[in-house]
Each structure stands twice: as structure tokens, then as C-alpha cells.
Short mmCIF file of C-alpha atoms in Angstrom, two decimals:
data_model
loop_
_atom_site.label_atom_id
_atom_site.label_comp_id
_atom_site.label_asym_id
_atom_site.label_seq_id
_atom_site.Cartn_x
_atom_site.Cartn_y
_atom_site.Cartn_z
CA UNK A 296 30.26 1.70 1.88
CA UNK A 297 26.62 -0.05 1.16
CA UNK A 298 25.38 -2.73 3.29
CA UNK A 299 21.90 -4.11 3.70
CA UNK A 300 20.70 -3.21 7.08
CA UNK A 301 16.73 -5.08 6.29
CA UNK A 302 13.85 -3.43 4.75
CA UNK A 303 10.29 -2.25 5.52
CA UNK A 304 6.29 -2.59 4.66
CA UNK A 305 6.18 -1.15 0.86
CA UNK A 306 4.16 1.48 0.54
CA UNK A 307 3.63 1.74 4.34
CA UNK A 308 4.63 5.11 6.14
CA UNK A 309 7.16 5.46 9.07
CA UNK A 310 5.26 8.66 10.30
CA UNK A 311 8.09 9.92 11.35
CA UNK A 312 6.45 13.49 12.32
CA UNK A 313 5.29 11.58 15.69
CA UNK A 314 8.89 10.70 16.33
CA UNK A 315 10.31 15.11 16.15
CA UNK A 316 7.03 15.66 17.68
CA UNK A 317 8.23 14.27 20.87
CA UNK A 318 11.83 15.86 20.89
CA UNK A 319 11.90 18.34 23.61
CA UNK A 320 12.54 21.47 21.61
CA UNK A 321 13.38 23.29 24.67
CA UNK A 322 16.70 21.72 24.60
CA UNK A 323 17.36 22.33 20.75
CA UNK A 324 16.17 23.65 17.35
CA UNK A 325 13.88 21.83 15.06
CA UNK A 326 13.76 23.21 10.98
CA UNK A 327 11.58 22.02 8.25
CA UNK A 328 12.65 21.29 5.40
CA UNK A 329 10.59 23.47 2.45
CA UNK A 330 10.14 21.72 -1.13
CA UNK A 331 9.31 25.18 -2.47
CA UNK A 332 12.71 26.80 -1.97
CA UNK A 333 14.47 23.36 -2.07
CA UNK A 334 15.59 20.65 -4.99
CA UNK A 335 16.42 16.98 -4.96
CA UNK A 336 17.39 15.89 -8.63
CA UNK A 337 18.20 12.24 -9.43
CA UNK A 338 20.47 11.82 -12.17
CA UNK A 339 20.08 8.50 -14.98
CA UNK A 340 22.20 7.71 -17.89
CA UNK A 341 21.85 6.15 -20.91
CA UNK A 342 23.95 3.10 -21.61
CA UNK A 343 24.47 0.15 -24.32
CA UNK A 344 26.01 -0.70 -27.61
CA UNK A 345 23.05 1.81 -29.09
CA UNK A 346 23.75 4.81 -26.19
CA UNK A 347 23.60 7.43 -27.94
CA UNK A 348 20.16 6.76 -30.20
CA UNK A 349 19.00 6.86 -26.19
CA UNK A 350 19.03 9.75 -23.61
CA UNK A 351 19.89 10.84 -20.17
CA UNK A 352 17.35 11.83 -17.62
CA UNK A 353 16.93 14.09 -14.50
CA UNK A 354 13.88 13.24 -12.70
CA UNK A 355 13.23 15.77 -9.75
CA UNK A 356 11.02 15.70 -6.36
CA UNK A 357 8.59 18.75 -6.29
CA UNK A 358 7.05 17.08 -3.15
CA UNK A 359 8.73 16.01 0.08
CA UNK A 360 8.47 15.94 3.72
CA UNK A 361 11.62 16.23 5.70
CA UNK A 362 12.53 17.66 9.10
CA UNK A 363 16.53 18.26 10.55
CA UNK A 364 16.81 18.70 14.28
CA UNK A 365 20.07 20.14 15.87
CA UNK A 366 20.74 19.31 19.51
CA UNK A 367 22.86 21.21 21.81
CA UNK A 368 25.11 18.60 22.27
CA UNK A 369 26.17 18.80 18.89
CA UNK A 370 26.27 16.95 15.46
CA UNK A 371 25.97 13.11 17.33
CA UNK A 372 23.37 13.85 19.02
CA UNK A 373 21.32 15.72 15.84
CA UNK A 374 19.09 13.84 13.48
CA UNK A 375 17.46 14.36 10.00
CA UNK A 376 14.57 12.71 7.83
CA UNK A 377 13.52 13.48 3.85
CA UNK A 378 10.92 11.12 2.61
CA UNK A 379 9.71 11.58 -1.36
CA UNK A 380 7.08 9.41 -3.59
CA UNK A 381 8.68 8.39 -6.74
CA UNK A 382 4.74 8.39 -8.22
CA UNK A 383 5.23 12.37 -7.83
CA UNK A 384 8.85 12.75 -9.10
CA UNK A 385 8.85 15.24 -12.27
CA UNK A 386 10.66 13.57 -15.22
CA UNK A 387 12.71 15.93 -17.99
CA UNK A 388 12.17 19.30 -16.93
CA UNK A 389 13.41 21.39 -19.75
CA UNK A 390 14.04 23.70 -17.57
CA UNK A 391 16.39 21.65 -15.73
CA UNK A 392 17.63 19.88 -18.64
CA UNK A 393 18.71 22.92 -20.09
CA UNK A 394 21.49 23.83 -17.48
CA UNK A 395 23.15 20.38 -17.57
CA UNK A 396 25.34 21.14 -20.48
CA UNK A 397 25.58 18.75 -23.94
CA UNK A 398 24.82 15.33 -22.05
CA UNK A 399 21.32 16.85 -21.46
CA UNK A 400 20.98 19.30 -24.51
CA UNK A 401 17.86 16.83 -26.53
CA UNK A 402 14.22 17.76 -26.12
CA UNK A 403 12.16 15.50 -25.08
CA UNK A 404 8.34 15.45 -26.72
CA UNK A 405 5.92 14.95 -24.10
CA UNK A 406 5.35 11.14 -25.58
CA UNK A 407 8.57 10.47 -25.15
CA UNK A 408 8.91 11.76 -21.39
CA UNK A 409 5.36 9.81 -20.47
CA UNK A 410 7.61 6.26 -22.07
CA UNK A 411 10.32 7.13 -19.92
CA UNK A 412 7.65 7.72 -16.72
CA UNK A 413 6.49 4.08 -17.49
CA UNK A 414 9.71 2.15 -17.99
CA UNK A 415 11.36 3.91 -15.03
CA UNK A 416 8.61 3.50 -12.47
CA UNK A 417 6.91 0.75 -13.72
CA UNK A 418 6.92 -3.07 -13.06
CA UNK A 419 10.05 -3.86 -15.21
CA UNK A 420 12.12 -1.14 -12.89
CA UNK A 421 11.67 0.27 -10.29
CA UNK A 422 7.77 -0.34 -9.37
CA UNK A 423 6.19 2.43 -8.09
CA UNK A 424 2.91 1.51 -7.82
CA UNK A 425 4.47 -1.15 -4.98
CA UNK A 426 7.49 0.92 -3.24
CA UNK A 427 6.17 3.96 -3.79
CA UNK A 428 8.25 5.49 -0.96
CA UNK A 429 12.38 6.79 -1.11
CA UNK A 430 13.23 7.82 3.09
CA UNK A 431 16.86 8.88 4.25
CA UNK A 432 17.35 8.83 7.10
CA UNK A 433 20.39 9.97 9.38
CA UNK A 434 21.99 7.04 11.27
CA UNK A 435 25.24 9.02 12.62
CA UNK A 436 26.71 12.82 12.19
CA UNK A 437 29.54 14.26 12.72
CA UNK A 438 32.06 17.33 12.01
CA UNK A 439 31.33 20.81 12.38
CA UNK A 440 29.53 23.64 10.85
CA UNK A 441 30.27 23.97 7.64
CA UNK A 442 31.01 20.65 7.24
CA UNK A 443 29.64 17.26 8.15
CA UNK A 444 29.93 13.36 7.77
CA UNK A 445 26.45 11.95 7.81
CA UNK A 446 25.55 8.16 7.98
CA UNK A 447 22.16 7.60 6.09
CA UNK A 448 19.89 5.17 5.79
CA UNK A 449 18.65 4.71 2.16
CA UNK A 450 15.08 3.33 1.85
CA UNK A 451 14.61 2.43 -2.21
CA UNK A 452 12.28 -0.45 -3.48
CA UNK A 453 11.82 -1.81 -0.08
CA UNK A 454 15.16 -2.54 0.85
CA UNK A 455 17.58 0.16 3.33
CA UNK A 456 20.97 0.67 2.71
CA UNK A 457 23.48 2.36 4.48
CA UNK A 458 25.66 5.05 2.75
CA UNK A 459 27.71 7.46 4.06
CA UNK A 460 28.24 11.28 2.31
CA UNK A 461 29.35 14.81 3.20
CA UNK A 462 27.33 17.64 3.28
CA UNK A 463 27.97 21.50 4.00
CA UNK A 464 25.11 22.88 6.13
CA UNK A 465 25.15 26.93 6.07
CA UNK A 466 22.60 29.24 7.84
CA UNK A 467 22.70 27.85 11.27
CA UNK A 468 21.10 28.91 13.43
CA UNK A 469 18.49 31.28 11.85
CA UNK A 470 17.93 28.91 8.78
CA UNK A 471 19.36 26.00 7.43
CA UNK A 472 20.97 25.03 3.90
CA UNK A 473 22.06 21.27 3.35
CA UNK A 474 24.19 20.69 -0.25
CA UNK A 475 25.20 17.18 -0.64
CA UNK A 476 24.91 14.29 -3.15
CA UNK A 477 25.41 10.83 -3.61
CA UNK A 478 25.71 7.40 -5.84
CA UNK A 479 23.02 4.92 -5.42
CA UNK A 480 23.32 1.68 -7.31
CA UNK A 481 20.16 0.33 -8.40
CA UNK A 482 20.95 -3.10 -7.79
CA UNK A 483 22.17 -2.39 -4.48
CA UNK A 484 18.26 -2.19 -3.76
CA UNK A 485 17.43 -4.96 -5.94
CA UNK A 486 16.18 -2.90 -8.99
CA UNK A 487 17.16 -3.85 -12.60
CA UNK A 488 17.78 -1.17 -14.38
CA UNK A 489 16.10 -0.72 -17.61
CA UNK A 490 17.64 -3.00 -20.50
CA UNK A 491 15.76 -3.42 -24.23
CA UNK A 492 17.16 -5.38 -27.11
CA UNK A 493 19.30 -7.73 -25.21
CA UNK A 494 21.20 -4.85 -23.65
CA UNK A 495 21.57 -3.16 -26.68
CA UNK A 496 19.87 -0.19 -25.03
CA UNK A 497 19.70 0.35 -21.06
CA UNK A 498 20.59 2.54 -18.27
CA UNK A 499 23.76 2.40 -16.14
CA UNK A 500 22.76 1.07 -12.78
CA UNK A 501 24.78 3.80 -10.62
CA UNK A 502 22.34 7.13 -10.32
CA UNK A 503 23.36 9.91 -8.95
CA UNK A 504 21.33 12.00 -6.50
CA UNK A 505 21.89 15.87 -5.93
CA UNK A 506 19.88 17.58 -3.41
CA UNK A 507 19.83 21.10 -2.00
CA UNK A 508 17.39 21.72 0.80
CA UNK A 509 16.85 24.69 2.93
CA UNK A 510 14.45 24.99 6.18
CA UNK A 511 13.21 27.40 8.78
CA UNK A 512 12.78 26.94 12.58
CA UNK A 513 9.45 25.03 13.11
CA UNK A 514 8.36 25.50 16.93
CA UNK A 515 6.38 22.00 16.22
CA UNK A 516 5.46 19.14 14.46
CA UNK A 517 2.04 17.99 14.42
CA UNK A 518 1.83 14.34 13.76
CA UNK A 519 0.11 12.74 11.34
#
């Protein structure tokens, strides 16, 4: 279930390092999560009467900050925030393209990839330069190791949506590895997804996003 639950400053930051700064990690175990050994992928297809003169994308998040703290009291009491700039999200990899199988199989020339970087984030979609920020973060949790019910809080062109999604968290308590995905409708968030020619040629407005994230113990968090 989706439901609006009100929206922030664009382009402001929650800070949220100031908020795990002052847990008291005496009482539990704080990880961070590491973009260099982790991967959030966002899935968009193509859509239309004219489809399949278009293509599908996977736009990825090299850069993200995101901490997960687990309390001794268990899942409830745990939290978990990932914040990503859709200004630095990588669009058409080839290297990721080419393990998605025939949907993905086109190259894309580097002109056509830089069109698809300004229709997707700019003004006619989802307007980067204005909401440049995506944040989840965890509302409720619950289950048990390896697997867990998380209510999130979805923070996408300056709106927040709730959305709950499963995710199987290995590693504990050494390290941690999160899998999960989940559907985001662009609309939902009050995007319009991109549409040429009448419709002729456009996106589908449900995305999917994939993520795998892994972190370490971090004995603190400075705040910025």
C-alpha cells in the first residue's frame, strides 16, 4: 500500500547523520552502508503504440549515504536510512545492461544515453535540478533474521510515500547484507512519466527499484 504521508524542502537535506550520531551505541550496533561494495539499480520501460523503436533503461546510484542501526530489542526497535541524488545516478551502463537478458540487449551511443539523462531528469520528468534528493527511510520492522517486513518512507520529487517490502538481511552481526526491491509509481509522487508524440512513445509509470547493500560496524557517525 502507497499513501501520501506530506513532503519536504526540495533539495534541502534531513542530515540525518546527527540523528545515528546520538543513538547510544553502547546499547546496539550501528553499520554503514558502503556504495563501493553495494548497488541500487532503478529499472524504466519503454511503452506506447511505437515501444519497441524505444528502449528500456537501468539507471544506477554510484553515490549514496545510508546508515542501518540494530537495537537489542530487536527488529521494532531498529532503524535504517539510504539517501541518493538523482543528478549523480549513472544511466545505461553496458555493463549492467548486458546481464539483463534481451529486454536490455541494444547499445546505447553515448548521444543517445546523454537524451535519455535530459528527458528523465529534466523539467518535463522528473526535475532534478529541483528534487534533487530520493531518501528511504524505515518507518516500522519486523520479522527475524533472515527475513524482514520493513515500512519505508519513500521521498521522490518532493512528495513521501509509504510502501511496505521484504528484505533478507544476512551477515549479522559481523556485517550486514540487505537484498530487497520494490515498485514505485511515478505518479504516485506526482511525476509524469515521459510521453512524445501524443503517447505514441513513453515510459510505463511503474519503475522498479533493486538494491543490494552491504555495511560494516561503524563505532560513529560524525554529523554533518
Amino acid at each position: 500500500m502507497i499513501k501520501r504521508t506530506g513532503s519536504s524542502q526540495p533539495g534541502s537535506s534531513h542530515h540525518f547523520e546527527a540523528r545515528y550520531a546520538a543513538l547510544p551505541m553502547a546499547s546496539g550496533t550501528l553499520y554503514n552502508l558502503d556504495p563501493t561494495v553495494s548497488s541500487v539499480r532503478i529499472y524504466v520501460f519503454r511503452a506506447g503504440q511505437a515501444a519497441k523503436v524505444g528502449h528500456n533503461h537501468v539507471l544506477s546510484a554510484p553515490e549514496f549515504k545510508g546508515y542501518f542501526f540494530l537495537a537489542p530489542a530487536g527488529a521494532g526497535a531498529s532503524s535504517f536510512d539510504l539517501e541518493f541524488r538523482l543528478d549523480q545516478l549513472e544511466i545505461d551502463n553496458p555493463d549492467h545492461r548486458s546481464t539483463l537478458g534481451k529486454a536490455f540487449a541494444s547499445k546505447l551511443s553515448p548521444e543517445a544515453i546523454a537524451s535519455t539523462r535530459e528527458h528523465m531528469l529534466g523539467e518535463d520528468n522528473l526535475q532534478a535540478m529541483r528534487f534533487p534528493f530520493v531518501r528511504i527511510r524505515s518507518v516500522q520492522i519486523s520479522g527475524e533474521a533472515p527475513k524482514f517486513a520493513a515500512k519505508i518512507a519513500v521521498e521522490l520529487h518532493g512528495q513521501t510515500r509509504d510502501i511496505w517490502l521484504p528484505l533478507s538481511v544476512t551477515g549479522l552481526p559481523k556485517n550486514l547484507s540487505v537484498e530487497g526491491s520494490l515498485v514505485l509509481r511515478q505518479t504516485d509522487f506526482g511525476v509524469k512519466p515521459y510521453s512524445v508524440l501524443g503517447g505514441l512513445l513513453a515510459v510505463e509509470d511503474e519503475v522498479i527499484v533493486e538494491f543490494k547493500l552491504s555495511g560494516f560496524t561503524s563505532p560513529k557517525v560524525a554529523p554533518s
